[in-house]
Amino acid sequence: MNRLARCLLAIVTPALAPLAVAEDNAPTLAIVYIEPNVGGASGGHIALRIDEEVYHFQRGGRERLELIREEWPCFEHSYAGLQNRSLLLARLELSPDVVQRIRDHLTLVYARQQEDTYRHERLVRDRAWLEGLAGVAPLPALPAAGLFTVSPTRGTGALRERVRQHFGNTFIEKRLRVAEAIIADLAASDGADLESYREALLEREALRAIDEGRAVAAEALLEIDAAPSLTDVELSSLVALERALEQATLALLNSSRPDRGQSLLVTLARWQVVGLSLERKRLILLDALPDDAASFSPEALGGASAVQGLAARAARVFTEVRQATLDGDLPDETHYNLLEEIATRYQELERGARGETMRHEPSRLLSARLVPARGRVVEGAVLKWDPEPRLLKLREELERSRQALATRYEYDLLARNCVTELVRAINDSFPDAAGAERALGERLEPGARWTFWPSVLFDRVATHWRVSSITLVPSYRRRELAHLYREEFPPLVYLREATTLTSTIYTPRAEDGAFLLFTDDAALLRPLYGAVNLAYGLMSALVGLPLSLFDDGERLSAGLNGAFYSLPELAFLNIRKGTFADVEAEPGSRGRRQDRAVPAQNPCGRAP
Amino acid sequence: MRSRRRFPLPLALVLPPLLSACMISESVSVSASQILGLASNSIKSISNSITGGGQAGAPRDIKAYAVLCAQENTNEVEFLRGIGRIARQHGITHWEAEPHLLVAAGEGLRSGGMSEDDMERFGARLAARDETTAQWVLQGYTLEGYGGRAQ
C-alpha cells in the first residue's frame, strides 16, 4: 500500500469505521501500529505480532525500556479495548524460517532481560537478608514458608508415615540435619552464598511441616463461598490429584535440585487443601497472591458497581476453568495452578464488588503465573562474624548492577524508544545486514529517516518491506459506533455519540481530561470541534480552580489536560479518544452483561 | 558516546509530549487491565493452558535461558535454579516431572554454542546431582535433526 493510500486510510477510517471490519486472520508476523491517545500514549506505539504473541518495548514503572511479551487477545483487549486505540497491522510476507528466526531472537532478548532483572533482584534480596541477619533491619519473609502454621495440628501426619515407609524412619531426620548444617554454615562463612542459605531454610520448613504434622495456614486458604459443592466428576479429579501430589512430594523429597524446598512446600500445601476439599466436598484452594501484593480501592476500577460487572465475568471464567480442570481426569499442574490463580482474582473482584480493598500482584510478577507463595519470617543463623564488610561489598555490587541496568535498558526519546528497539531487535535476528534486507525487503537503521516515530516507521514498513496485507482493528468506541450505525438511525447515532455528555458508549473519566466532542471520527470538522473542546477544557479549569480546595485540583487538572489535548485538533490532528475502565468483547453487548447466559468470547482468551 | 540527533528548538519543544510513545499508561494498564485481566494473565492462560496453545511457552523460555547459560558458562547449580525459576513463571513447580523442559534446556545449551567436550563435563556434573535430569538434558543437546543455529 502506498503512502497516499495509507494516509487516506488513516483519515477516512474513522468515518468508515462501520464498514472497515477487521478481517484478522492471525498473521504469521505483522508490524502493529497503535494509534495515539492521551497520557503516556500521545505519540502512538509500535509492536510486533507473531501468531498469537505480541512483542513490544515499553517504558515501565522501573523507568527502563523493557521488552514486553503478551498474548494477542490481551494486547488487543488492552489497547483497542480499554485504551480505545485502533490498531493497524501490516502483515509481512516472510518464510516460516525467517519468522522463527525473529521469534527465537526476541525470546532470547526477553530471556536476557529476565535474567538481568533476576540477578539484580537477587542482590537486593541478599542485601535485605544480610541486613536482617545483622539485626539492622527486619528479616525478610521467606516465600512459601507462610503456607504452613508453625504449630502441629492435623496437617501432614499421614504423609509422614508414607515418607517413612518409602524412605525409612530416619530419612527426614537425616535431611533435616543436612539442611541445619547448611544453615549453620552461613553462621561461620562469609555470607557469600545466601541463596543456598534461603534454600536450606525452605527445605527445613518443608521437612518440619511433614515431621511435625503442620497444617496449612488458614490465611493461605481460599474458598469461594458462592461456588457450588464438588460434583462426583470433580471429586474423581481431586482423588487422582491427591495421589499425584503425594507422589510429587516423595519425588521432591528425593530430588537434588537446589530449589526443591519451595516446590516441596507448595506441593505439600496443595496436597493438604485437596484433602480438605475431598473431606468437605467443597473446592478449597491456595491463595495465589504473594504477601507483597499491592492493594487498591474499587474506585480505581470505576467503583464497586463497576467491579460487580467484572466479578460476574470472573465468576463465569472461574466456572469454565473449574469445569475444564476438574473434568474427571488427573489435572496437570499448569491447569490446577490456573484454577488457583483465577479463583484468587475472582475472590479479589468479589471483595471489590462489596466495596472492600482489592489486591493484585506486584509488578515483578506481571509477566508470570501466580504460584502460591505466602511468606513467613523464619529465624535461622546467628552470625558469628561481622557482616559490615560483606554488606558494604553487597551495596557496591548493587549500585554497579543498578547502573548497568540503567545503561542497558536506558530510554531515550529519539535514540532508544519503543520503535528503535523493535527495529534493532528485528535487525539483530539476522546474521548480517544483507540477510535482513533479503528477508524483509529493506534493512532499516534504528531511528533513521525519522522512523523513531511510530507512525513513520509503520509507513516505512508499509511502503518498503514485504507487506502482504494491512488490516484494521477498530478501537472499542469505533466498533461500538459501527454496531449502533447498523442498528439505529445513523444521523441520530452520530449526534448522540459525538458528545461525551450524551454518548451511550463512553463515560467521562478524569484521566481523559475534560472534553466535549470526539474528534477521532470527525476528520473534517476536527478544528471546529477542537475549538469547542479547547473552550470546554478552559471553562472546566476555571470552574475547577476554586474547587481545588475540595477536590485536590482534580477538576482543574482535567480541564487543563482537556485544553492541552484540544490544541492538536485545531491543526486537524487527533490524539484524545477517551478510554474505558471495562469493555465487553461482543459488539453491542454494553448494558446487558448480566443477561447473558452463555459467556461471550472473551477478548483476553477463548473460552475453553 | 552515542551521538544524538539535533532538532530545531520548536520541534524539540513539541516532540516530547507527542512522542511519549512507549510509556505504560498507568491508570489504564496497571489498575484496570491487570485485574480485569482476569484479563492480563488468567484469561490469557485459559487459551494457553486449556487449549494447549501455550505449552510451547515454558520450553521456549527454558531453551533461551540455556542459550545464555552456555554463553556465560553458568554452573550446574545456577542452571538448575534458573530452570526452576522459569518453570515457576509458567505455573510449574515440579519440573522434574516434565522431561520436555529438560530436553529444551539441552537444545538451548547446544544452540548457545556449548562444545561437546564442555557438554560432557557439564553433563557429568549434572549427573552427579541427578542422573535422569542429566540424561534428558543430554538428549536435548544431541537431538537428531536439530539445526544447532547459534543465536
PDB file of N, CA, C and O in Angstrom, chain A residues 20-49:
ATOM      1  N   ALA A  20     -15.318  -0.654   7.889  1.00  0.00           N
ATOM      2  CA  ALA A  20     -13.963  -1.216   7.916  1.00  0.00           C
ATOM      3  C   ALA A  20     -13.870  -2.317   8.957  1.00  0.00           C
ATOM      4  O   ALA A  20     -13.270  -2.174   9.993  1.00  0.00           O
ATOM      5  N   VAL A  21     -14.483  -3.407   8.689  1.00  0.00           N
ATOM      6  CA  VAL A  21     -14.452  -4.528   9.629  1.00  0.00           C
ATOM      7  C   VAL A  21     -13.112  -5.252   9.493  1.00  0.00           C
ATOM      8  O   VAL A  21     -12.703  -5.599   8.393  1.00  0.00           O
ATOM      9  N   ALA A  22     -12.440  -5.411  10.590  1.00  0.00           N
ATOM     10  CA  ALA A  22     -11.121  -6.040  10.527  1.00  0.00           C
ATOM     11  C   ALA A  22     -11.250  -7.528  10.242  1.00  0.00           C
ATOM     12  O   ALA A  22     -11.940  -8.241  10.949  1.00  0.00           O
ATOM     13  N   GLU A  23     -10.623  -7.949   9.177  1.00  0.00           N
ATOM     14  CA  GLU A  23     -10.578  -9.378   8.893  1.00  0.00           C
ATOM     15  C   GLU A  23      -9.226  -9.866   9.385  1.00  0.00           C
ATOM     16  O   GLU A  23      -8.247  -9.871   8.663  1.00  0.00           O
ATOM     17  N   ASP A  24      -9.187 -10.228  10.621  1.00  0.00           N
ATOM     18  CA  ASP A  24      -7.902 -10.565  11.201  1.00  0.00           C
ATOM     19  C   ASP A  24      -7.699 -12.067  11.192  1.00  0.00           C
ATOM     20  O   ASP A  24      -8.286 -12.782  11.975  1.00  0.00           O
ATOM     21  N   ASN A  25      -6.884 -12.512  10.259  1.00  0.00           N
ATOM     22  CA  ASN A  25      -6.704 -13.954  10.133  1.00  0.00           C
ATOM     23  C   ASN A  25      -5.400 -14.429  10.767  1.00  0.00           C
ATOM     24  O   ASN A  25      -4.679 -15.237  10.182  1.00  0.00           O
ATOM     25  N   ALA A  26      -5.097 -13.903  11.933  1.00  0.00           N
ATOM     26  CA  ALA A  26      -3.897 -14.312  12.666  1.00  0.00           C
ATOM     27  C   ALA A  26      -2.672 -14.356  11.761  1.00  0.00           C
ATOM     28  O   ALA A  26      -2.204 -15.423  11.399  1.00  0.00           O
ATOM     29  N   PRO A  27      -2.147 -13.189  11.412  1.00  0.00           N
ATOM     30  CA  PRO A  27      -0.983 -13.165  10.536  1.00  0.00           C
ATOM     31  C   PRO A  27       0.212 -13.839  11.186  1.00  0.00           C
ATOM     32  O   PRO A  27       0.328 -13.856  12.416  1.00  0.00           O
ATOM     33  N   THR A  28       1.037 -14.405  10.400  1.00  0.00           N
ATOM     34  CA  THR A  28       2.215 -15.072  10.943  1.00  0.00           C
ATOM     35  C   THR A  28       3.121 -14.056  11.632  1.00  0.00           C
ATOM     36  O   THR A  28       3.530 -14.247  12.760  1.00  0.00           O
ATOM     37  N   LEU A  29       3.397 -12.964  10.925  1.00  0.00           N
ATOM     38  CA  LEU A  29       4.194 -11.906  11.553  1.00  0.00           C
ATOM     39  C   LEU A  29       3.693 -10.565  11.020  1.00  0.00           C
ATOM     40  O   LEU A  29       3.571 -10.385   9.809  1.00  0.00           O
ATOM     41  N   ALA A  30       3.406  -9.662  11.907  1.00  0.00           N
ATOM     42  CA  ALA A  30       2.895  -8.357  11.478  1.00  0.00           C
ATOM     43  C   ALA A  30       3.464  -7.257  12.355  1.00  0.00           C
ATOM     44  O   ALA A  30       3.674  -7.448  13.556  1.00  0.00           O
ATOM     45  N   ILE A  31       3.729  -6.122  11.726  1.00  0.00           N
ATOM     46  CA  ILE A  31       4.070  -4.924  12.493  1.00  0.00           C
ATOM     47  C   ILE A  31       2.742  -4.260  12.846  1.00  0.00           C
ATOM     48  O   ILE A  31       1.879  -4.092  11.985  1.00  0.00           O
ATOM     49  N   VAL A  32       2.597  -3.897  14.111  1.00  0.00           N
ATOM     50  CA  VAL A  32       1.330  -3.327  14.577  1.00  0.00           C
ATOM     51  C   VAL A  32       1.548  -1.863  14.949  1.00  0.00           C
ATOM     52  O   VAL A  32       2.428  -1.554  15.760  1.00  0.00           O
ATOM     53  N   TYR A  33       0.769  -1.005  14.352  1.00  0.00           N
ATOM     54  CA  TYR A  33       0.800   0.411  14.733  1.00  0.00           C
ATOM     55  C   TYR A  33      -0.415   0.686  15.606  1.00  0.00           C
ATOM     56  O   TYR A  33      -1.542   0.321  15.249  1.00  0.00           O
ATOM     57  N   ILE A  34      -0.165   1.326  16.732  1.00  0.00           N
ATOM     58  CA  ILE A  34      -1.252   1.624  17.668  1.00  0.00           C
ATOM     59  C   ILE A  34      -1.447   3.136  17.684  1.00  0.00           C
ATOM     60  O   ILE A  34      -0.506   3.882  17.961  1.00  0.00           O
ATOM     61  N   GLU A  35      -2.647   3.566  17.396  1.00  0.00           N
ATOM     62  CA  GLU A  35      -2.959   4.996  17.379  1.00  0.00           C
ATOM     63  C   GLU A  35      -2.614   5.645  18.714  1.00  0.00           C
ATOM     64  O   GLU A  35      -2.649   4.979  19.748  1.00  0.00           O
ATOM     65  N   PRO A  36      -2.357   6.953  18.686  1.00  0.00           N
ATOM     66  CA  PRO A  36      -2.099   7.629  19.971  1.00  0.00           C
ATOM     67  C   PRO A  36      -3.372   7.832  20.781  1.00  0.00           C
ATOM     68  O   PRO A  36      -4.474   7.713  20.264  1.00  0.00           O
ATOM     69  N   ASN A  37      -3.187   8.131  22.041  1.00  0.00           N
ATOM     70  CA  ASN A  37      -4.267   8.581  22.911  1.00  0.00           C
ATOM     71  C   ASN A  37      -3.609   9.413  24.000  1.00  0.00           C
ATOM     72  O   ASN A  37      -2.379   9.553  24.016  1.00  0.00           O
ATOM     73  N   VAL A  38      -4.362   9.920  24.925  1.00  0.00           N
ATOM     74  CA  VAL A  38      -3.785  10.806  25.935  1.00  0.00           C
ATOM     75  C   VAL A  38      -2.913  10.031  26.915  1.00  0.00           C
ATOM     76  O   VAL A  38      -2.870   8.810  26.898  1.00  0.00           O
ATOM     77  N   GLY A  39      -2.228  10.773  27.784  1.00  0.00           N
ATOM     78  CA  GLY A  39      -1.395  10.138  28.788  1.00  0.00           C
ATOM     79  C   GLY A  39      -0.045   9.795  28.202  1.00  0.00           C
ATOM     80  O   GLY A  39       0.555  10.578  27.482  1.00  0.00           O
ATOM     81  N   GLY A  40       0.422   8.604  28.512  1.00  0.00           N
ATOM     82  CA  GLY A  40       1.741   8.213  28.024  1.00  0.00           C
ATOM     83  C   GLY A  40       1.694   7.657  26.628  1.00  0.00           C
ATOM     84  O   GLY A  40       2.617   6.973  26.205  1.00  0.00           O
ATOM     85  N   ALA A  41       0.630   7.905  25.902  1.00  0.00           N
ATOM     86  CA  ALA A  41       0.459   7.247  24.614  1.00  0.00           C
ATOM     87  C   ALA A  41       0.317   8.239  23.470  1.00  0.00           C
ATOM     88  O   ALA A  41      -0.135   7.885  22.396  1.00  0.00           O
ATOM     89  N   SER A  42       0.742   9.478  23.716  1.00  0.00           N
ATOM     90  CA  SER A  42       0.444  10.540  22.760  1.00  0.00           C
ATOM     91  C   SER A  42       1.133  10.378  21.418  1.00  0.00           C
ATOM     92  O   SER A  42       0.722  10.985  20.430  1.00  0.00           O
ATOM     93  N   GLY A  43       2.217   9.639  21.387  1.00  0.00           N
ATOM     94  CA  GLY A  43       2.947   9.501  20.128  1.00  0.00           C
ATOM     95  C   GLY A  43       2.593   8.241  19.371  1.00  0.00           C
ATOM     96  O   GLY A  43       3.207   7.933  18.358  1.00  0.00           O
ATOM     97  N   GLY A  44       1.633   7.486  19.849  1.00  0.00           N
ATOM     98  CA  GLY A  44       1.344   6.198  19.227  1.00  0.00           C
ATOM     99  C   GLY A  44       2.313   5.148  19.745  1.00  0.00           C
ATOM    100  O   GLY A  44       3.140   5.428  20.620  1.00  0.00           O
ATOM    101  N   HIS A  45       2.200   3.975  19.246  1.00  0.00           N
ATOM    102  CA  HIS A  45       3.026   2.886  19.759  1.00  0.00           C
ATOM    103  C   HIS A  45       3.238   1.886  18.627  1.00  0.00           C
ATOM    104  O   HIS A  45       2.500   1.907  17.630  1.00  0.00           O
ATOM    105  N   ILE A  46       4.233   1.051  18.774  1.00  0.00           N
ATOM    106  CA  ILE A  46       4.507   0.067  17.729  1.00  0.00           C
ATOM    107  C   ILE A  46       4.787  -1.287  18.391  1.00  0.00           C
ATOM    108  O   ILE A  46       5.321  -1.338  19.491  1.00  0.00           O
ATOM    109  N   ALA A  47       4.381  -2.344  17.737  1.00  0.00           N
ATOM    110  CA  ALA A  47       4.572  -3.684  18.301  1.00  0.00           C
ATOM    111  C   ALA A  47       4.781  -4.679  17.171  1.00  0.00           C
ATOM    112  O   ALA A  47       4.594  -4.348  15.991  1.00  0.00           O
ATOM    113  N   LEU A  48       5.170  -5.849  17.550  1.00  0.00           N
ATOM    114  CA  LEU A  48       5.355  -6.917  16.564  1.00  0.00           C
ATOM    115  C   LEU A  48       4.495  -8.096  16.991  1.00  0.00           C
ATOM    116  O   LEU A  48       4.600  -8.569  18.126  1.00  0.00           O
ATOM    117  N   ARG A  49       3.652  -8.541  16.073  1.00  0.00           N
ATOM    118  CA  ARG A  49       2.819  -9.703  16.392  1.00  0.00           C
ATOM    119  C   ARG A  49       3.357 -10.917  15.655  1.00  0.00           C
ATOM    120  O   ARG A  49       3.597 -10.867  14.441  1.00  0.00           O
TER     121      ARG A  49
END
